[in-house]
Coordinates of C-alpha atoms and ligand atoms in Angstrom, one line a residue:
M47 CA -2.8 20.5 -29.1
E48 CA -3.0 22.7 -26.0
N49 CA -5.9 20.8 -24.6
K50 CA -3.8 17.3 -24.8
I51 CA -1.0 18.8 -22.7
Y52 CA -1.3 17.7 -19.2
D53 CA 0.2 19.9 -16.3
V54 CA 1.9 16.9 -14.9
L55 CA 2.6 13.4 -15.8
I56 CA 3.6 11.1 -13.1
V57 CA 5.2 7.8 -13.7
G58 CA 4.2 5.2 -11.1
G59 CA 1.0 4.2 -9.3
G60 CA 1.9 3.1 -5.9
V61 CA 0.8 5.1 -2.7
V62 CA 3.0 7.7 -3.4
G63 CA 2.2 8.3 -7.1
C64 CA -1.4 7.9 -6.4
A65 CA -1.3 10.4 -3.4
I66 CA 0.5 13.1 -5.5
F67 CA -1.9 12.4 -8.2
N68 CA -4.9 12.7 -6.1
K69 CA -3.5 16.0 -4.7
L70 CA -3.1 17.2 -8.2
I71 CA -6.4 16.7 -9.4
R72 CA -7.9 18.0 -6.2
I73 CA -6.0 21.4 -6.6
G74 CA -7.4 21.6 -10.2
K75 CA -4.5 20.4 -12.2
K76 CA -4.5 18.3 -15.3
A77 CA -2.8 15.2 -14.2
V78 CA -2.4 11.9 -15.9
L79 CA -0.6 8.8 -14.2
I80 CA 1.0 5.9 -16.0
D81 CA 2.2 2.6 -14.7
K82 CA 3.6 -0.3 -16.5
A83 CA 1.7 -2.9 -14.2
S84 CA -1.8 -3.8 -14.8
D85 CA -3.4 -2.0 -11.6
V86 CA -2.0 0.5 -9.1
A87 CA -0.5 -0.8 -5.8
T88 CA 1.3 -3.6 -7.2
G89 CA 4.7 -2.8 -5.9
A90 CA 6.0 -2.1 -2.2
S91 CA 2.4 -0.5 -1.6
K92 CA 0.7 -4.0 -1.6
A93 CA 3.3 -5.6 0.5
N94 CA 4.0 -4.0 3.5
S95 CA 3.1 -4.0 7.4
G96 CA 0.2 -1.5 6.8
I97 CA 1.2 0.5 9.8
V98 CA 0.7 4.5 9.8
H99 CA 3.7 5.1 12.0
A100 CA 3.4 7.5 15.0
G101 CA 6.9 9.1 14.2
Y102 CA 9.1 8.4 17.2
D103 CA 11.6 6.5 14.8
P104 CA 13.0 8.6 12.2
L105 CA 15.8 10.9 13.1
P106 CA 14.8 14.5 13.8
G107 CA 15.4 16.8 11.3
T108 CA 15.1 14.3 8.4
L109 CA 12.4 14.3 5.7
K110 CA 11.3 10.9 7.1
A111 CA 10.5 12.4 10.5
K112 CA 8.9 15.6 9.0
L113 CA 6.6 13.8 6.5
N114 CA 6.0 10.6 8.9
I115 CA 4.7 13.1 11.4
R116 CA 2.7 15.2 8.7
G117 CA 1.5 12.1 7.2
S118 CA 0.3 10.4 10.2
K119 CA -1.7 13.3 11.0
L120 CA -3.5 13.5 7.6
F121 CA -4.4 9.8 7.8
P122 CA -7.6 9.6 9.9
S123 CA -9.3 12.6 7.8
L124 CA -8.0 10.9 4.5
C125 CA -9.2 7.5 5.1
K126 CA -12.7 8.9 6.5
R127 CA -12.9 10.8 3.1
L128 CA -12.2 7.8 1.0
N129 CA -13.8 5.2 3.3
V130 CA -10.9 3.1 3.7
P131 CA -10.5 0.9 6.8
Y132 CA -8.0 2.7 9.2
K133 CA -7.5 1.9 12.9
K134 CA -5.6 3.7 15.7
C135 CA -4.4 0.8 17.8
G136 CA -1.2 2.0 19.0
A137 CA 2.2 0.4 19.2
L138 CA 4.6 -1.1 21.7
V139 CA 8.4 -1.2 21.3
L140 CA 9.2 -4.1 23.6
G141 CA 12.8 -4.9 24.9
D142 CA 15.0 -5.5 27.8
N143 CA 17.5 -2.3 27.0
R144 CA 16.1 0.6 29.1
E145 CA 18.9 2.9 27.6
M146 CA 17.6 1.9 24.0
V147 CA 13.9 2.5 25.0
E148 CA 15.0 5.9 26.7
N149 CA 16.7 6.9 23.6
L150 CA 13.8 6.3 21.5
Y151 CA 11.5 8.4 23.8
E152 CA 13.8 11.2 23.5
R153 CA 13.5 10.9 19.8
G154 CA 9.9 10.9 19.7
K155 CA 9.4 13.7 22.1
Q156 CA 11.6 15.8 19.9
N157 CA 9.7 14.7 16.9
G158 CA 6.5 15.9 18.8
V159 CA 5.2 12.4 19.0
K160 CA 3.0 11.2 22.0
V161 CA 5.3 8.7 23.5
E162 CA 5.3 6.9 27.1
I163 CA 7.7 4.5 28.8
L164 CA 6.2 1.5 30.5
N165 CA 7.6 -1.2 32.6
R166 CA 6.8 -4.8 32.8
E167 CA 3.6 -4.4 34.9
Q168 CA 2.4 -1.8 32.8
I169 CA 3.1 -3.8 29.5
L170 CA 1.3 -7.1 30.9
E171 CA -1.7 -4.9 31.5
L172 CA -1.8 -3.7 27.8
E173 CA -0.6 -7.1 26.3
P174 CA -0.4 -10.3 28.5
H175 CA 1.1 -12.8 26.5
I176 CA 4.4 -10.9 26.2
N177 CA 7.5 -12.9 26.5
K178 CA 9.2 -12.9 29.8
S179 CA 12.2 -11.3 28.4
V180 CA 10.7 -8.2 27.9
T181 CA 11.1 -5.8 30.8
V182 CA 10.6 -2.2 29.4
A183 CA 8.4 -0.8 26.4
L184 CA 7.8 2.4 24.4
F185 CA 4.3 3.3 24.0
A186 CA 3.0 5.1 21.1
P187 CA -0.8 5.5 21.2
T188 CA -1.0 7.2 18.0
S189 CA 0.4 4.3 15.9
A190 CA -2.6 3.1 13.5
I191 CA -3.2 0.6 10.7
V192 CA -4.6 1.2 7.3
S193 CA -5.1 -1.1 4.2
P194 CA -2.4 0.2 2.1
Y195 CA -3.5 -1.2 -1.1
M196 CA -7.2 -0.2 -0.6
L197 CA -5.8 3.5 0.2
T198 CA -3.8 3.5 -3.0
I199 CA -6.9 2.3 -5.0
A200 CA -9.2 4.8 -3.6
L201 CA -6.9 7.8 -4.1
A202 CA -6.6 6.6 -7.7
D203 CA -10.3 6.4 -8.0
E204 CA -11.2 9.5 -6.2
A205 CA -8.8 11.5 -8.7
I206 CA -10.3 9.6 -11.8
L207 CA -14.0 10.5 -10.5
N208 CA -12.7 14.2 -10.6
G209 CA -11.3 14.1 -14.1
G210 CA -8.0 12.6 -13.9
K211 CA -6.5 9.9 -16.2
I212 CA -4.5 6.6 -15.3
F213 CA -3.1 4.7 -18.2
L214 CA -1.9 1.1 -17.3
E215 CA 0.5 -1.4 -18.8
E216 CA 2.2 1.4 -20.3
D217 CA 5.9 0.7 -21.0
L218 CA 8.2 4.0 -21.4
T219 CA 10.2 4.1 -24.4
S220 CA 11.6 7.7 -24.8
C221 CA 11.2 11.3 -23.3
T222 CA 12.1 14.3 -25.3
K223 CA 11.5 18.2 -24.4
K224 CA 10.4 20.5 -26.9
G225 CA 10.7 23.9 -25.3
E226 CA 8.6 23.8 -21.9
I227 CA 6.9 20.6 -22.9
F228 CA 7.8 16.8 -22.5
E229 CA 6.8 14.2 -25.1
I230 CA 6.7 11.1 -23.7
K231 CA 6.3 8.0 -25.5
T232 CA 5.5 4.5 -24.5
K233 CA 5.0 1.5 -26.5
K234 CA 1.2 2.1 -27.1
S235 CA 0.9 6.1 -26.4
V236 CA 2.3 9.6 -26.7
F237 CA 1.7 12.0 -23.8
F238 CA 2.4 15.7 -23.7
A239 CA 3.1 17.3 -20.1
K240 CA 4.6 20.4 -18.6
K241 CA 6.2 18.5 -15.6
V242 CA 7.0 15.0 -15.1
I243 CA 7.6 13.2 -11.8
N244 CA 9.4 9.8 -11.2
C245 CA 8.2 7.8 -8.6
A246 CA 8.7 4.4 -9.8
G247 CA 9.8 2.8 -6.8
S248 CA 12.2 0.2 -7.6
G249 CA 11.9 1.1 -11.5
Y250 CA 13.0 4.8 -10.4
N251 CA 16.6 4.3 -12.2
E252 CA 15.1 2.8 -15.2
V253 CA 12.6 5.6 -15.6
A254 CA 15.3 8.1 -14.8
K255 CA 17.2 7.1 -17.5
I256 CA 14.6 7.6 -20.1
L257 CA 13.6 11.1 -18.7
G258 CA 17.4 12.2 -18.6
T259 CA 17.4 13.0 -14.7
E260 CA 19.5 11.9 -11.8
R261 CA 20.0 8.3 -11.4
K262 CA 20.6 7.3 -7.7
K263 CA 22.4 4.6 -6.0
L264 CA 19.6 2.2 -4.6
E265 CA 19.4 -0.5 -2.2
F266 CA 16.8 -3.1 -2.0
R267 CA 15.8 -5.0 1.1
R268 CA 13.3 -7.6 0.8
G269 CA 10.8 -8.0 3.8
E270 CA 9.2 -11.5 4.2
Y271 CA 5.7 -12.1 6.1
F272 CA 3.4 -14.8 7.4
V273 CA -0.3 -13.9 7.3
F274 CA -2.5 -15.6 9.9
D275 CA -6.0 -17.2 9.2
K276 CA -8.7 -14.6 10.6
N277 CA -10.1 -17.5 12.8
Y278 CA -6.9 -17.6 14.7
N279 CA -6.6 -15.0 17.6
L280 CA -3.0 -14.3 18.6
N281 CA -4.4 -11.8 21.3
A282 CA -2.1 -9.1 20.4
R283 CA -4.1 -5.7 20.6
H284 CA -1.4 -3.5 19.6
T285 CA 1.2 -3.4 17.0
L286 CA 4.2 -5.2 18.6
F287 CA 8.0 -4.1 17.6
P288 CA 11.1 -5.3 19.0
L289 CA 13.8 -2.7 19.6
P290 CA 14.9 -1.5 16.2
T291 CA 18.3 -2.2 14.7
K292 CA 20.6 -0.3 12.0
I293 CA 18.9 -2.2 9.1
G294 CA 15.2 -1.6 10.3
K295 CA 12.4 -2.0 12.9
G296 CA 12.8 -5.7 13.0
V297 CA 10.1 -8.4 13.1
L298 CA 6.9 -7.0 14.4
I299 CA 3.5 -8.7 15.1
T300 CA 0.7 -6.8 14.0
P301 CA -3.2 -6.8 13.5
T302 CA -4.7 -5.9 10.2
V303 CA -7.6 -3.9 9.5
D304 CA -9.0 -7.1 8.0
G305 CA -8.7 -9.0 11.0
N306 CA -5.8 -11.2 10.2
Y307 CA -2.4 -10.9 12.0
L308 CA 0.9 -10.3 10.2
V309 CA 4.1 -11.5 11.6
G310 CA 7.5 -10.0 10.0
P311 CA 9.2 -8.7 7.7
T312 CA 12.6 -9.7 7.7
S313 CA 15.2 -7.1 6.2
E314 CA 17.4 -8.8 3.7
E315 CA 19.5 -7.0 0.9
N316 CA 18.4 -8.6 -2.5
R317 CA 18.0 -7.5 -6.1
G318 CA 14.6 -6.9 -5.7
T319 CA 13.0 -9.9 -6.2
K320 CA 9.9 -10.5 -4.1
E321 CA 10.0 -14.7 -3.7
T322 CA 9.8 -16.1 0.0
T323 CA 12.4 -18.3 1.4
Y324 CA 12.6 -21.2 3.8
Q325 CA 15.5 -19.0 5.5
G326 CA 13.5 -15.8 5.7
L327 CA 10.5 -17.4 7.2
A328 CA 12.6 -19.3 9.7
S329 CA 14.1 -16.3 10.9
I330 CA 10.5 -15.1 11.6
K331 CA 9.5 -17.9 13.6
Q332 CA 12.8 -17.4 15.7
K333 CA 12.5 -13.8 16.0
S334 CA 9.0 -13.2 16.9
V335 CA 8.9 -15.6 19.8
L336 CA 11.4 -13.3 21.6
I337 CA 8.7 -10.7 22.3
F338 CA 5.5 -12.3 21.9
D339 CA 4.7 -16.1 23.4
G340 CA 2.4 -18.7 22.0
I341 CA 2.3 -18.0 18.2
N342 CA 1.1 -21.4 16.4
F343 CA 2.3 -21.0 12.8
R344 CA 0.0 -23.8 11.9
H345 CA -2.2 -21.1 11.4
A346 CA -0.4 -19.0 8.9
I347 CA -2.6 -19.3 5.7
R348 CA 0.1 -17.1 3.3
E349 CA 3.3 -15.9 3.0
F350 CA 4.7 -12.8 1.0
A351 CA 7.4 -10.4 0.3
G352 CA 7.6 -6.8 -0.3
V353 CA 11.1 -4.7 -1.2
R354 CA 12.1 -1.6 0.5
V355 CA 13.9 0.8 -2.0
I356 CA 16.5 2.4 0.1
C357 CA 18.8 5.5 -1.2
G358 CA 21.2 6.6 1.6
E359 CA 19.6 7.7 4.9
D360 CA 16.7 9.8 3.9
F361 CA 13.8 10.1 1.2
V362 CA 15.0 12.0 -1.9
I363 CA 12.3 14.3 -3.0
E364 CA 13.8 17.2 -5.1
R365 CA 13.5 19.1 -8.3
S366 CA 16.0 17.5 -11.1
K367 CA 19.0 19.7 -11.5
K368 CA 19.5 17.8 -15.1
V369 CA 15.9 18.3 -16.6
D370 CA 14.1 21.7 -15.8
G371 CA 10.4 20.7 -14.7
A372 CA 11.1 17.0 -13.7
I373 CA 10.6 15.9 -10.0
N374 CA 12.5 13.0 -8.6
V375 CA 11.1 10.8 -5.8
A376 CA 13.5 8.3 -4.6
G377 CA 14.3 5.8 -2.0
I378 CA 10.7 6.0 -0.6
C379 CA 10.9 3.1 2.0
S380 CA 9.8 2.9 5.2
P381 CA 7.5 5.2 6.5
G382 CA 6.6 5.7 3.0
L383 CA 3.0 4.5 3.4
T384 CA 2.5 7.0 6.4
S385 CA 4.4 9.8 4.7
A386 CA 2.5 9.3 1.4
P387 CA -0.1 12.3 1.9
A388 CA 2.5 14.6 3.1
I389 CA 5.0 13.6 0.1
A390 CA 2.2 14.8 -1.8
E391 CA 1.9 18.3 -0.3
M392 CA 5.8 18.7 -0.6
V393 CA 5.7 17.9 -4.2
V394 CA 2.9 20.3 -5.0
E395 CA 5.0 23.1 -3.2
L396 CA 8.3 21.9 -5.3
L397 CA 6.1 22.2 -8.8
G398 CA 5.3 25.5 -7.5
F399 CA 1.5 25.3 -7.3
K400 CA -0.6 26.6 -4.5
D401 CA -2.2 23.8 -2.3
V402 CA -5.7 25.1 -2.4
E403 CA -8.3 22.3 -3.2
K404 CA -11.1 23.2 -5.8
K405 CA -14.7 23.3 -4.6
N406 CA -17.4 20.8 -5.7
L407 CA -15.0 18.1 -6.1
K408 CA -17.0 14.5 -6.3
T409 CA -17.0 12.3 -3.3
L410 CA -16.2 8.7 -3.9
P411 CA -18.9 6.1 -3.4
K412 CA -18.5 4.0 -0.3
Y413 CA -18.2 0.8 -2.1
T414 CA -19.3 -1.1 1.3
L415 CA -18.9 -4.9 0.8
F416 CA -22.2 -6.8 1.3
K417 CA -21.2 -8.4 4.6
N418 CA -20.5 -5.0 6.3
L419 CA -23.9 -3.6 5.3
D420 CA -26.7 -3.5 8.0
K421 CA -29.2 -6.5 8.1
K422 CA -32.0 -4.2 6.7
T423 CA -29.7 -3.0 3.4
Q424 CA -28.7 -6.8 3.1
I425 CA -32.0 -7.9 2.7
E426 CA -33.4 -5.3 0.4
L427 CA -30.3 -5.7 -1.9
A428 CA -30.5 -9.4 -1.9
K429 CA -34.3 -9.3 -3.0
E430 CA -33.6 -6.6 -5.9
D431 CA -30.3 -7.8 -7.0
E432 CA -29.4 -11.6 -7.6
N433 CA -25.9 -11.0 -7.6
Y434 CA -26.1 -10.5 -4.0
R435 CA -27.5 -13.9 -3.4
Q436 CA -24.6 -15.8 -4.9
I437 CA -21.6 -16.2 -2.8
V438 CA -18.2 -16.0 -4.9
C439 CA -15.6 -16.3 -1.6
K440 CA -16.7 -18.5 1.0
C441 CA -13.8 -17.9 3.3
E442 CA -14.5 -14.1 3.3
N443 CA -18.0 -14.1 2.5
I444 CA -17.7 -12.2 -1.0
T445 CA -21.1 -12.2 -3.1
K446 CA -20.7 -11.7 -6.9
G447 CA -22.5 -8.3 -6.6
D448 CA -19.2 -7.3 -4.4
V449 CA -17.0 -8.5 -7.2
L450 CA -19.1 -6.6 -9.8
M451 CA -19.0 -3.8 -7.4
A452 CA -15.2 -3.8 -7.7
L453 CA -15.1 -3.9 -11.3
S454 CA -17.3 -1.0 -11.7
R455 CA -14.9 1.3 -9.6
P456 CA -13.4 4.1 -11.7
L457 CA -10.0 2.2 -12.2
K458 CA -10.9 -0.3 -14.6
V459 CA -9.0 -3.6 -13.9
H460 CA -9.1 -7.2 -15.2
S461 CA -7.0 -9.0 -12.9
V462 CA -8.0 -11.6 -10.3
D463 CA -5.6 -9.8 -7.8
G464 CA -7.2 -6.6 -8.8
V465 CA -10.4 -7.6 -7.5
K466 CA -9.1 -9.6 -4.6
R467 CA -7.6 -6.1 -3.3
R468 CA -10.9 -4.3 -3.8
T469 CA -13.0 -7.2 -2.3
N470 CA -10.6 -9.6 -0.2
A471 CA -12.1 -12.6 -2.3
G472 CA -9.3 -15.1 -2.2
M473 CA -7.8 -13.8 0.8
G474 CA -9.2 -16.5 3.3
R475 CA -8.2 -19.8 4.4
C476 CA -8.3 -21.5 1.1
Q477 CA -6.5 -18.8 -0.7
G478 CA -8.7 -18.6 -3.7
G479 CA -9.3 -22.4 -4.0
F480 CA -13.1 -22.1 -4.1
C481 CA -13.4 -18.4 -5.8
F482 CA -10.5 -18.4 -8.3
T483 CA -12.6 -19.4 -11.3
K484 CA -15.8 -17.7 -9.9
V485 CA -13.9 -14.4 -10.1
V486 CA -12.3 -15.1 -13.4
K487 CA -16.0 -16.0 -14.8
T488 CA -17.2 -12.8 -13.4
I489 CA -14.3 -10.4 -14.7
M490 CA -14.7 -12.4 -18.3
E491 CA -18.6 -11.8 -18.4
E492 CA -18.1 -8.1 -17.2
R493 CA -15.3 -6.9 -19.5
K494 CA -16.5 -9.2 -22.3
I495 CA -13.2 -10.7 -22.9
A496 CA -12.0 -14.4 -23.2
Y497 CA -11.1 -16.6 -20.6
E498 CA -7.4 -16.8 -21.8
D499 CA -7.4 -12.7 -21.5
V500 CA -8.0 -12.6 -17.8
I501 CA -4.8 -12.3 -15.8
K502 CA -3.8 -13.0 -12.3
E503 CA -1.9 -9.8 -11.5
N504 CA 0.2 -8.5 -14.6
R505 CA 0.6 -8.8 -18.2
G506 CA 1.9 -12.6 -18.8
S507 CA -0.1 -13.7 -15.9
N508 CA -3.0 -15.0 -18.0
V509 CA -5.0 -17.6 -16.0
A510 CA -5.3 -19.7 -19.1
I511 CA -3.8 -20.1 -22.7
G512 CA -6.3 -22.1 -24.5
D513 CA -8.4 -25.1 -24.5
I514 CA -7.0 -28.5 -23.8
R515 CA -7.0 -30.7 -26.9
G516 CA -9.3 -28.1 -28.5
G517 CA -12.1 -29.0 -26.1
K518 CA -14.4 -26.8 -24.3
Ligands
FAD1371 C1 8.6 -5.0 3.7 C2 8.2 -3.6 3.8 C3 7.5 -3.1 5.1 C4 6.9 -1.7 5.1 N1 6.0 -1.3 6.1 C5 5.5 -0.1 6.0 C6 4.6 0.1 7.3 O1 4.3 -0.4 7.8 N2 4.3 1.7 7.3 C7 4.9 2.4 6.4 O2 4.5 3.7 6.5 N3 5.8 2.2 5.4 C8 6.1 0.7 5.1 N4 6.7 0.6 4.1 C9 7.3 1.2 3.1 C10 6.1 1.7 1.9 O3 5.4 0.4 1.8 C11 6.6 2.3 0.8 O4 7.6 3.3 1.3 C12 5.6 2.8 -0.1 O5 4.8 1.8 -0.6 C13 6.4 3.2 -1.4 O6 5.5 3.5 -2.6 P1 5.8 4.0 -3.7 O7 4.6 4.6 -4.8 O8 7.0 4.8 -3.9 O9 6.2 2.6 -4.5 P2 5.7 1.4 -5.2 O10 4.4 1.4 -4.4 O11 6.6 0.2 -5.3 O12 5.1 1.9 -6.4 C14 5.7 2.2 -7.4 C15 5.1 2.1 -8.9 O13 6.2 2.1 -9.7 C16 5.7 1.4 -10.9 N5 6.8 1.4 -11.9 C17 8.0 0.8 -11.7 N6 8.9 1.1 -12.8 C18 8.1 1.5 -13.7 C19 8.2 1.8 -15.2 N7 9.4 1.9 -15.8 N8 7.3 2.7 -15.7 C20 6.0 2.8 -15.2 N9 5.9 2.3 -14.0 C21 6.7 2.1 -13.4 C22 5.4 0.1 -10.4 O14 4.4 -0.9 -11.1 C23 4.9 0.4 -9.3 O15 3.2 0.7 -9.1 C24 7.1 -0.6 3.9 C25 7.9 -1.3 2.8 C26 8.3 -2.6 2.7 C27 8.9 -3.2 1.6

């Protein structure tokens, strides 16, 4: 039994759970991560602005401030190690209220962040399409952008490569503690672990109830977005924010590392649901024009929504007082993506482990898409492997070889959206109209499963339920 006991079991495979998991494996702990979904990064970690915040916004002295600043410092080397796209594009907070900008400046200074106040002329030099109402801005040159789901996936993959285990589609049913050991049951499996971490995002209370740990008063705020076609250049070079309000950072305009623009999010209290709404999208159109001119929403190719999980004013990261050996990680709203690597460090400390990484850790392969390889390598690869001669996604130029590469990564998924997050297939203008069935077929062949067993995202989202009239 001893060798079946994990040092730590983590519930929740968002960016926070995966960052903790990755860190634990890197310091030589036996860690396991379970998630009810069919992939990692299916919660807030796939549906956010993808900004690595500089750290001028959180209140000095809070966990949000401390972890944001530490996290944003860890990002460049982390993304380099994992070959995850990351770009320091800088951010501007735009408005007509100098006092508010000065307050943000002071807060940035207190947090030790590089910030500058710009007048209209200086703003126009950086961003010529700013609305005429904007007279003053805070400039944060260290703000960056990242692919939040690629980061989460790479953290998970690297940990698996180094001995970590992830179990997906696991529904927790019970948790009992026998002596020092937790026995955690799901509908499919039984796990034994010395420590347990709840980082289930919006599912935090559901998991806390089973673990017997503290439940929290959580608030959910939905954020809706527009995604723009890559061929449409909004001509914004930085992440552009309006002045923040009590309910958030406001409707922003940002480039993505994939070459699209995002405009959003809204911030509206809800029950944790992720559909987009006419009202939400209309309000994005109204608000974005207040800071930036000439956005043509006819070039939007998709809308999506993510849900912020808020627990009071700050992140909650603590040892449970009710259950010894359990750690609560709750209310990780923005800047949770930025803070994730620093949250992992903090949790390691709370667990009482030394943060000393093992030597001889395996490096994650680069998983570079065919379109991003140099010409010579492309020619060689296409010569030796016919899968690189077949285009699966015409909008994004993704080959069958890329899809197979995604399916060969350490975390095995069988969902179309899982392939989409790993390759971008389906993220272009036609939104999967051309590649959907090709991706499904490749998953079927590679995983040796029936058409009906391929899912779009999670269990129950099967792409087909059977033949029509028994025909083939
Ligand atoms: C609209 C929006 C914009 C944002 N923009 C930014 C930004 O630009 N920069 C930034 O730093 N932060 C941003 N954030 C915050 C950031 O996205 C989150 O802080 C971060 O993704 C939270 O990660 P997580 O791992 O805690 O949660 P999640 O990603 O939600 O992961 C939780 C996981 O737990 C699993 N789970 C839930 N219940 C159970 C259960 N019962 N059993 C097993 N598993 C379970 C879920 O399946 C999920 O995989 C934004 C958030 C939103 C919503």
